[in-house]
Amino acid sequence: MIIFRLALKNVLKNANRSLLAILGMAIAAAIMTGSISMRTGYVNPAFLDYRRFMQADVVIYPKKLHVDPGAVRQRATEEWETVKYQPTFGSDLLSLEPRLADEGFLAPPGGDPDIDLAALRQALAGRANIAGVHPLFTIPAMLSAQGEGDAVPRFYRVPVRGEDVLAAKSWGGGPPIAGGRALVPVDEGSPHQSPQRFALVDARSKAHPQIPVGSQMKLFFPAVRREVAGRPVYDWSDLRAFTFTVVGHYQIPTGSSPLRTEEGLPVVDGQEGRSVIVPTYWDVPDILVPSQALAGVYRELGGTAQTRADQVGISLNSMYLAKQTAAELQQAFPNFGVYTVPNLVRLAGEGVRAIQTDSGDIRYERGRDQQMVLPADLSRTFIVLSFAIAGLLVATNMFILTAQRRQEIGILRAIGASSREVFTLILSEVIGLAVIGSLAGFLLIQLGVTFLLFFSKVSLAEAGLSTLAATAEVVGLSVLVAVLFGLLPAWEAARSTTAEVLRHE
Amino acid sequence: MSDRLATGRPAARGHGESYGYLKGKRVSEGYQPGDPILRGINLTKKFLVGDGVVAVREVTLDVMPGEFILVIGPSGCGKSTLLSLLGGLDRPTGGEVILEGRKYSRLDENGLARLRRTSVGFVFQFFNLLGDLTAAENVALPMRLIGLTDEEIHRRTEDLLGAVGMLERANHSPYELSGGEQQRVAAARALANQPKVVLADEPTGNLDRKNGLEVIKLFKRFNAERRQTFVVVTHDRTFAEFADRVVHMEDGRVIKVEGGAA
Amino acid sequence: MVGPGSNLRANWERLRVVRPLALRSLRTRWTGNGLIALAVALSVTVFILFSAYFAATQQAVARRVKPLDLPGDLVVRSTAPLGGGVLTALARQADVRTVRPAVSARLLTTFGETDVLGLDPALLASNQVTLTAGRAPAAAGEIMLPAETAARAGLKPGDVVGLSRVADGQVTGAQAVVVGLGQSRFGYFAGQALMAADGLMTAFALEPNVAVVQADEADNVFKVQRFVENLTGSGAATAGLRVVTARSPETMARSLVGGVFSSGRLAVLLAYIFATLGVLNVILLSFLQRKRPLGVLKALGFDNDDLQAYLLLEGTLMAVIGLLAGMIASGVLIRAFNRYTASSFLASAGSVVTAAVLSLALLYVASWLPITLTRRASVNALLQNRRVYLDSTSACAQCGRCGGF
Ligand SMILES: Nc1ncnc2c1ncn2[C@@H]1O[C@H](COP(=O)(O)OP(=O)(O)OP(=O)(O)O)[C@@H](O)[C@H]1O
Ligand SMILES: [Mg+2]
C-alpha cells in the first residue's frame, strides 16, 4: 500500500511532467471518443435547418457520385465515367453543387437515370429506423417580376418546389423564416375550391428581384407535353400563368464566415478594427409552395402523377443510427447515391463565403472547388496510431520521471525494497497517469456528445448503453497501451542496482 | 581580418593566441611578464535566493606566475564560488578577473570557453571524469579540442599518464578506477593543454589522507618542474607546507594571507 | 581564410572532436536513444505507408477513369462569352493547328429544357456524330436531337420545334426543324442537341463561349492547355474560363482521391507531432541525466557550438538509424501487403526523401529545448546539477514558477 501512496505523491510532485503525460493520453482518448461517436451516427439537431428543408435525414439520388477508393481498388474492372446532370434533373444537388451540371462529375457506371418510387417504397418497407419517404417534386417555371428601375416585368427561370415540411410542424423548432409566416396546412386547400395559392420565396436569392411579403407573384409553368413512364416532358412554347401570394421569406443558414470584398480582402469594422463576421446562408432560388397545391398545378398543366423522382428524402426514427442506416441503404441500392444530410451538406455546402458587393449587399458563394467525396474510413488506423504514439509519449515521460528519481529509487532499494516493488511503483504510476489522462479526454468529448444526445430522439437507455460501451473501449485501450509502454521504464528502474544509482552525488 | 573581428570568431581553433574577441576589441592588453598572471579585483558574487546570499564579497587576489596558493576556510565561506569566478565558470556580480591581461568581462561565453581550453585547467572534488570515455580518452579530450595531431595527442597522453602514474590503467573506464586513481587521471586531464593556471576545488576532499597527499605532491611537482601556477582549495591545513601562500577565507571575505611577499 | 569556407572547416573540426563522444554515448545510453530511433522509425513508416497507399489508390482510380470524348484535342469554355482576345490568342499560339468557335446554350423548348451545342458544320458532319435517322444539321434552323430525347418527346425528323432563351429577363424565341436523330460522341457534351454554330448564334444573338482547339501534335496538347490556363491567370481572359481535355477526368480523379485522403494526412501530421513530443522528452531526459558531464565538457573548453554539434550529432545518428529502420519496415510491410492482399502500394523515391527530411526536421525541433538549455546554463549550474532555466536572467530563475529543468 505504501508503494501506491508513494506513487500518488510522485505524480503530484512532478506535476508539470505528469501533466504532459496526462495531456498526451487525453488527446489520444479524445480523438478516439470522437471517432467512436462519429462512427455510430449523428445527434438529432445536426443540420436541423437543412433537414427541415430537404425533408429528410437521409437523401437518395439516382447516381452514385462519391468516390470510394477502397471499392474501386477491389472491383478492378470498374470504370468511372464523367457524367453531367441534364437541366431537367430536379434535385437540390444542382444548387448544392452547380458544377455537377456544369462540368460533370465522376461516377461508377450503371447508375439509374431516376428513382422508381413504387419500387423504392417496396424495398424500404419493413426496414428498421425508416420513418417516412419524401420524394422531391419540382416544376420548372418562369417568374415574371418587376425589379426596381424595370419599366416592364422581366422573366426569371425558377424551380417551384412542393413543400410539406414547413407546413407540418412535426419537426420541432421553428421553420427558418426571415419575414412573414411559414406555410400552414390550410394553405394547401384544394386549388379548385380556393383560387388563392400561397408561396414562400428565398429571403436572399439574387436569382430574381425580391418579392415583398403579401404581394402577388405571377408564375408561368410549361404545359405537360407527354408523360413517359411517370416523368413529364414539358412544352415551353405552351406556358400557363398562375398567381401566388407570397406569405413569407425563408432562409437556410449554413454557419458564419468572415465578410470579404469582391477582391477577396477581409472587410474590417471601421470602429473596432476587427474583421466582420456575418452569418452565411444557402441561397436557393427555389419557390416553395404546399405540395398539395403543386400537385394541383401539375394536374392543371395536363399531367396525371409523377411516379419517378430525382431526389428522395428519407426521414428516420433515430438520427443516432443515421450513419448505420445510410450504410445499409447504400448496400441495398448500390447504384444510388445515399447520403446522410449532415454528410451531404458538409460535403457539398462546406465553405459558403460571404462577399460584400460594391453596392453594399452581401452575396453568398460556395468556395468548394472539388467534387464531393466521402472520406474513406481511416478512423481505425487513426485510433491505433494516436494511441501508439500517445503511448510513446507516456513511455518517454515515465523515463524522465524515473530518471529524476533514480536517487530515490536507489534509496528505496537500499532500505530493502525489492525490485518487484520498484517495478510496481513505476507501473502503478504509469497506469494512474493513463487512466486520469484518458478519462479526462474521454469525458471532455463524451460530455458534449451526451449533451447533444439529450436533445435528440435517442432514448436514455440507448444513450447510456452507448456511453458505457465507449467508456469501456476508450479507457480499456488506454490502460492497455500505458501498461505496454510503462513496462520498459519500470523494468529499467527495477533493474538498476543500488550502487549504480547512488554512485554519483 | 576585420571580418573576423566583427564576427568575433577566431580563424581556426587551436594553436594559440586567438582567445576570442568581443565587440571587435582585443581583450588582452598590456600584459608584461612578471605581472600577476591571474588577478581578481574586488570580486563579488551574489546569489538571488531568498533575501540574496553574498557568497564572495569584494575579494581582491593577485596570483603571480608559478605560485602555489592554498585557499582555506570553513564550509560555505565562498571558496568554491571564488574559484569558479577565477576560472570563468561563472560570472561575478561585481569586480573583474584578468588572466594574463585578458579581462573576463570583455569575453563572451565562447571566448571564455576558448580561454578555459588553453589557459586554465580544473580539478574537481568529485573527479568529474566522463564515464563514457576511458582514462586515456579523458586526458586526450582537451587536446582534441585545440586540434593537435593524433600522434601528438598520443605522445602527450602517455607522457601525462606516466607522470601521474596511471599508464597501466590508461584504457580503463573511470568506473573501474578508485577515487585516488580517478583524481590522478583528472589531474592529468587538467594539465593536458599545459595551462598556465590550474584551479583545484578540494581535490583531496573525497580521498583518504595518503591518496590526498599524493595528489597534492603531484601538483607540487608540476608546479616546480613546469612552472605552472596552482590555486588549490582545501580543508586540510596540513597541506600548507606545500604552499607559497595560504589564503584564509571566512564569510565571503579574505581575512588573512600567510607567507609569500604579500 | 574568411567566410563560409573557414566556417565549414571549423564545423568539420568540431565534428571530428565530438564524433567519438557521440558514438560512445549511443552505446551507453541505448534505451533512450533507442526510443528516439523508434519514434522516428514509427513516423517514417506511417508516412511512407500512407504515401504508398495514397499513390497506389490515386493510380488505381486514375486508371479506371474513362477519358473524355471531345470534338477536338481541347475544349476551352466559359460561362461568359469567350471574347475575341482569347480566340485570336489561341489562333496565334504556335502549337495550335485549328481553333473553331462554338457555342453552348441552355434553351427552353417544346420538348423541355435542354442544352444545345452549336458546332462548326464540318465537325457535325464528321464521323464523330452517329446518326440513327436523317442527317446532320448543316444550315441555320436545323437541329439534331439525341435519339433518346426525341423518343421521350415523341419527335421525328421533319418535326418543327420551338426554341426560346431567357437572358436578362428577356425571352427570345426561334424555330428549328429536326433534321436528324442520333448521338454525338462528345462525352463532355453528352445529351445535348446539336446545331450549326452560326445559326444558333444568330438566332439568339450569342457570342462564342466554347472553342474547339486542335493541336498540331498530340504531344503538344498539354502545352496548349498550359497556355490557356496562363491566359486565365493573367486576367486577359474572361472569368470562368475552363480547359477540358481527354484527360480532365483523370485530373479530377486524382484530386478526388486527395480529398478522400485528407483525414489520413491529418493522421500522419498528428503522428509526427506526437513523435516530436516523444523525442523532445527523450532528449530532454538525456540532457537532465547528463548535466554534469555537459558541465565538465564546458569547463574543459567546449564552446556552445561544440556542445550543440555533440547533441545534434547524437540525435541525428539515432534519427538516421530510425529512418533506415522505418524505411526497411515500410518496405517489408509494403511487400507483404502487395503479396498477400489485393492491394498494391506504390512507394516512391519522393515520399522516402520527404520522410527523411521530415524526420530530421522532427529531430531538430525536438532538440531545440535541450540545446538551448545547454547553451544558456552556466558551467557551474551544470556541474552542480542545479536546475537550469531557459532564460538565465536572475528574474526568471527567481520566479522559478516553471520549476526549471
Ligand atoms: N548556485 C548557488 N545558488 C545559491 N547559493 C549558492 C550557490 N552556490 C553557492 N551558494 C551559496 O554561496 C555560499 C558559498 O558557497 P561555496 O560553495 O562557495 O562555499 P564553499 O566555501 O565552497 O563551501 P564547501 O567548503 O562546503 O564546499 C554558500 O552559502 C552557498 O549556499
Ligand atoms: Mg566548495
Short mmCIF file of C-alpha atoms in Angstrom, two decimals, chain B residues 46-256:
data_model
loop_
_atom_site.label_atom_id
_atom_site.label_comp_id
_atom_site.label_asym_id
_atom_site.label_seq_id
_atom_site.Cartn_x
_atom_site.Cartn_y
_atom_site.Cartn_z
CA LYS B 46 25.63 37.47 -5.01
CA PHE B 47 23.08 34.65 -5.44
CA LEU B 48 19.47 35.65 -5.72
CA VAL B 49 17.98 33.09 -3.40
CA GLY B 50 15.67 34.21 -0.66
CA ASP B 51 16.95 37.58 0.53
CA GLY B 52 20.11 37.04 -1.51
CA VAL B 53 23.28 35.26 -0.46
CA VAL B 54 26.57 37.05 -0.92
CA ALA B 55 28.98 34.17 -1.40
CA VAL B 56 32.02 36.30 -2.22
CA ARG B 57 32.49 39.89 -1.02
CA GLU B 58 34.93 42.27 -2.65
CA VAL B 59 37.76 39.81 -2.78
CA THR B 60 40.97 41.00 -4.39
CA LEU B 61 43.62 38.42 -5.13
CA ASP B 62 46.75 38.59 -7.29
CA VAL B 63 48.32 35.31 -8.33
CA MET B 64 51.92 35.51 -9.52
CA PRO B 65 53.20 33.19 -12.28
CA GLY B 66 54.48 29.92 -10.85
CA GLU B 67 52.86 30.44 -7.49
CA PHE B 68 51.21 27.64 -5.48
CA ILE B 69 48.33 29.09 -3.50
CA LEU B 70 46.16 27.31 -0.97
CA VAL B 71 42.67 28.64 -0.14
CA ILE B 72 41.37 27.57 3.25
CA GLY B 73 38.19 28.34 5.10
CA PRO B 74 35.10 26.90 6.77
CA SER B 75 32.39 25.27 4.75
CA GLY B 76 30.16 27.72 2.93
CA CYS B 77 32.61 30.62 3.14
CA GLY B 78 32.71 31.01 -0.63
CA LYS B 79 35.87 29.17 -1.65
CA SER B 80 34.28 27.22 -4.49
CA THR B 81 32.46 30.28 -5.69
CA LEU B 82 35.67 32.30 -5.75
CA LEU B 83 37.44 29.57 -7.67
CA SER B 84 34.73 29.32 -10.30
CA LEU B 85 34.88 33.08 -10.74
CA LEU B 86 38.64 32.93 -11.22
CA GLY B 87 38.25 30.10 -13.76
CA GLY B 88 35.46 31.78 -15.68
CA LEU B 89 32.94 29.07 -14.85
CA ASP B 90 30.63 31.74 -13.53
CA ARG B 91 30.42 35.48 -13.85
CA PRO B 92 30.86 37.79 -10.88
CA THR B 93 28.16 40.26 -9.91
CA GLY B 94 30.87 42.80 -9.31
CA GLY B 95 34.58 43.20 -9.93
CA GLU B 96 36.83 41.86 -12.63
CA VAL B 97 39.00 38.86 -13.33
CA ILE B 98 42.07 39.32 -15.50
CA LEU B 99 44.10 36.39 -16.84
CA GLU B 100 47.34 37.41 -18.50
CA GLY B 101 45.86 40.81 -19.18
CA ARG B 102 42.61 39.41 -20.62
CA LYS B 103 39.55 40.78 -18.92
CA TYR B 104 36.83 38.14 -18.49
CA SER B 105 34.11 40.76 -18.64
CA ARG B 106 35.11 41.52 -22.21
CA LEU B 107 34.83 37.89 -23.30
CA ASP B 108 31.61 36.29 -24.42
CA GLU B 109 30.66 32.75 -23.43
CA ASN B 110 32.54 31.18 -26.29
CA GLY B 111 35.55 33.39 -25.63
CA LEU B 112 35.62 32.14 -22.06
CA ALA B 113 35.31 28.58 -23.30
CA ARG B 114 38.32 29.05 -25.56
CA LEU B 115 40.22 30.57 -22.68
CA ARG B 116 39.47 27.56 -20.48
CA ARG B 117 40.53 25.33 -23.33
CA THR B 118 44.11 26.52 -23.28
CA SER B 119 44.90 28.64 -20.27
CA VAL B 120 43.03 27.20 -17.31
CA GLY B 121 42.87 23.64 -16.00
CA PHE B 122 40.29 22.40 -13.50
CA VAL B 123 40.37 19.63 -10.93
CA PHE B 124 37.17 18.93 -9.02
CA GLN B 125 36.31 17.30 -5.73
CA PHE B 126 34.14 14.69 -7.49
CA PHE B 127 36.76 13.96 -10.19
CA ASN B 128 34.18 14.53 -12.94
CA LEU B 129 35.71 12.18 -15.42
CA LEU B 130 33.48 11.42 -18.39
CA GLY B 131 32.09 7.98 -17.78
CA ASP B 132 31.71 7.20 -21.47
CA LEU B 133 35.42 7.59 -22.11
CA THR B 134 38.47 5.69 -20.91
CA ALA B 135 41.14 7.31 -18.78
CA ALA B 136 43.32 8.00 -21.81
CA GLU B 137 40.43 9.41 -23.81
CA ASN B 138 39.55 11.68 -20.93
CA VAL B 139 43.05 13.05 -20.91
CA ALA B 140 43.12 13.38 -24.69
CA LEU B 141 39.85 15.27 -24.95
CA PRO B 142 41.18 18.80 -24.27
CA MET B 143 43.97 18.22 -26.78
CA ARG B 144 41.48 17.20 -29.43
CA LEU B 145 39.72 20.47 -28.79
CA ILE B 146 42.72 22.53 -29.76
CA GLY B 147 43.27 20.43 -32.84
CA LEU B 148 46.54 18.65 -32.10
CA THR B 149 47.50 15.81 -34.40
CA ASP B 150 46.76 12.28 -33.31
CA GLU B 151 50.43 11.43 -32.82
CA GLU B 152 50.98 14.49 -30.74
CA ILE B 153 47.93 13.66 -28.63
CA HIS B 154 49.08 10.11 -28.19
CA ARG B 155 52.57 11.16 -27.15
CA ARG B 156 51.39 13.74 -24.67
CA THR B 157 48.72 11.47 -23.18
CA GLU B 158 51.30 8.79 -22.47
CA ASP B 159 53.58 11.40 -21.06
CA LEU B 160 50.92 12.78 -18.72
CA LEU B 161 49.56 9.43 -17.62
CA GLY B 162 53.09 8.32 -16.96
CA ALA B 163 53.71 11.41 -14.90
CA VAL B 164 50.67 10.73 -12.71
CA GLY B 165 51.47 7.01 -12.58
CA MET B 166 48.39 5.83 -14.39
CA LEU B 167 49.89 4.49 -17.59
CA GLU B 168 48.90 0.87 -16.94
CA ARG B 169 45.28 1.86 -16.39
CA ALA B 170 45.08 4.05 -19.50
CA ASN B 171 42.35 2.02 -21.19
CA HIS B 172 40.18 1.56 -18.15
CA SER B 173 36.82 3.20 -17.73
CA PRO B 174 36.58 5.62 -14.79
CA TYR B 175 34.10 3.22 -13.18
CA GLU B 176 36.91 0.73 -12.86
CA LEU B 177 39.21 3.14 -11.02
CA SER B 178 39.46 4.02 -7.37
CA GLY B 179 38.86 7.56 -6.18
CA GLY B 180 42.56 8.35 -5.91
CA GLU B 181 43.21 6.93 -9.35
CA GLN B 182 40.35 8.89 -10.82
CA GLN B 183 41.66 12.08 -9.29
CA ARG B 184 45.09 11.47 -10.75
CA VAL B 185 43.55 11.00 -14.20
CA ALA B 186 41.55 14.16 -13.65
CA ALA B 187 44.75 15.99 -12.80
CA ALA B 188 46.38 14.69 -15.97
CA ARG B 189 43.38 15.94 -17.94
CA ALA B 190 43.59 19.36 -16.30
CA LEU B 191 47.24 19.59 -17.28
CA ALA B 192 46.74 18.29 -20.81
CA ASN B 193 47.00 21.57 -22.67
CA GLN B 194 49.74 22.87 -20.39
CA PRO B 195 47.56 25.60 -18.90
CA LYS B 196 49.31 28.47 -17.17
CA VAL B 197 46.89 28.25 -14.27
CA VAL B 198 45.38 25.17 -12.64
CA LEU B 199 42.41 25.59 -10.31
CA ALA B 200 41.58 22.72 -7.99
CA ASP B 201 38.48 22.66 -5.77
CA GLU B 202 39.03 20.29 -2.85
CA PRO B 203 40.85 17.78 -5.00
CA THR B 204 41.53 15.74 -1.89
CA GLY B 205 38.09 16.06 -0.34
CA ASN B 206 36.97 12.62 -1.42
CA LEU B 207 40.26 10.85 -0.84
CA ASP B 208 41.93 9.38 2.18
CA ARG B 209 44.95 11.07 3.63
CA LYS B 210 47.50 9.02 1.75
CA ASN B 211 45.91 9.48 -1.66
CA GLY B 212 45.22 13.13 -0.92
CA LEU B 213 48.84 13.74 -0.13
CA GLU B 214 49.87 12.02 -3.33
CA VAL B 215 47.66 14.28 -5.40
CA ILE B 216 49.00 17.41 -3.73
CA LYS B 217 52.56 16.20 -4.25
CA LEU B 218 51.75 15.64 -7.87
CA PHE B 219 50.55 19.21 -8.15
CA LYS B 220 53.64 20.45 -6.41
CA ARG B 221 55.81 18.51 -8.83
CA PHE B 222 54.16 20.08 -11.86
CA ASN B 223 54.38 23.43 -10.14
CA ALA B 224 58.07 23.01 -9.63
CA GLU B 225 59.01 21.33 -12.90
CA ARG B 226 56.79 23.14 -15.39
CA ARG B 227 56.35 26.47 -13.59
CA GLN B 228 52.57 26.07 -13.69
CA THR B 229 50.52 28.17 -11.33
CA PHE B 230 48.19 26.37 -8.87
CA VAL B 231 45.29 27.64 -6.81
CA VAL B 232 44.02 24.83 -4.59
CA VAL B 233 41.01 24.96 -2.30
CA THR B 234 41.19 22.59 0.64
CA HIS B 235 40.01 21.93 4.15
CA ASP B 236 43.26 20.34 5.15
CA ARG B 237 45.60 22.80 6.85
CA THR B 238 48.44 20.30 6.81
CA PHE B 239 48.91 20.93 3.11
CA ALA B 240 50.05 24.46 4.00
CA GLU B 241 53.66 23.29 3.89
CA PHE B 242 53.47 22.90 0.11
CA ALA B 243 52.07 26.37 -0.50
CA ASP B 244 53.82 29.59 -1.34
CA ARG B 245 50.87 31.44 0.12
CA VAL B 246 47.80 30.42 2.13
CA VAL B 247 44.64 32.48 1.71
CA HIS B 248 42.17 32.26 4.58
CA MET B 249 38.53 32.99 3.82
CA GLU B 250 35.55 33.49 6.01
CA ASP B 251 32.05 34.61 5.18
CA GLY B 252 32.97 35.51 1.63
CA ARG B 253 35.98 37.61 2.53
CA VAL B 254 39.72 37.05 2.56
CA ILE B 255 40.62 37.53 6.20
CA LYS B 256 44.28 36.61 6.17
#
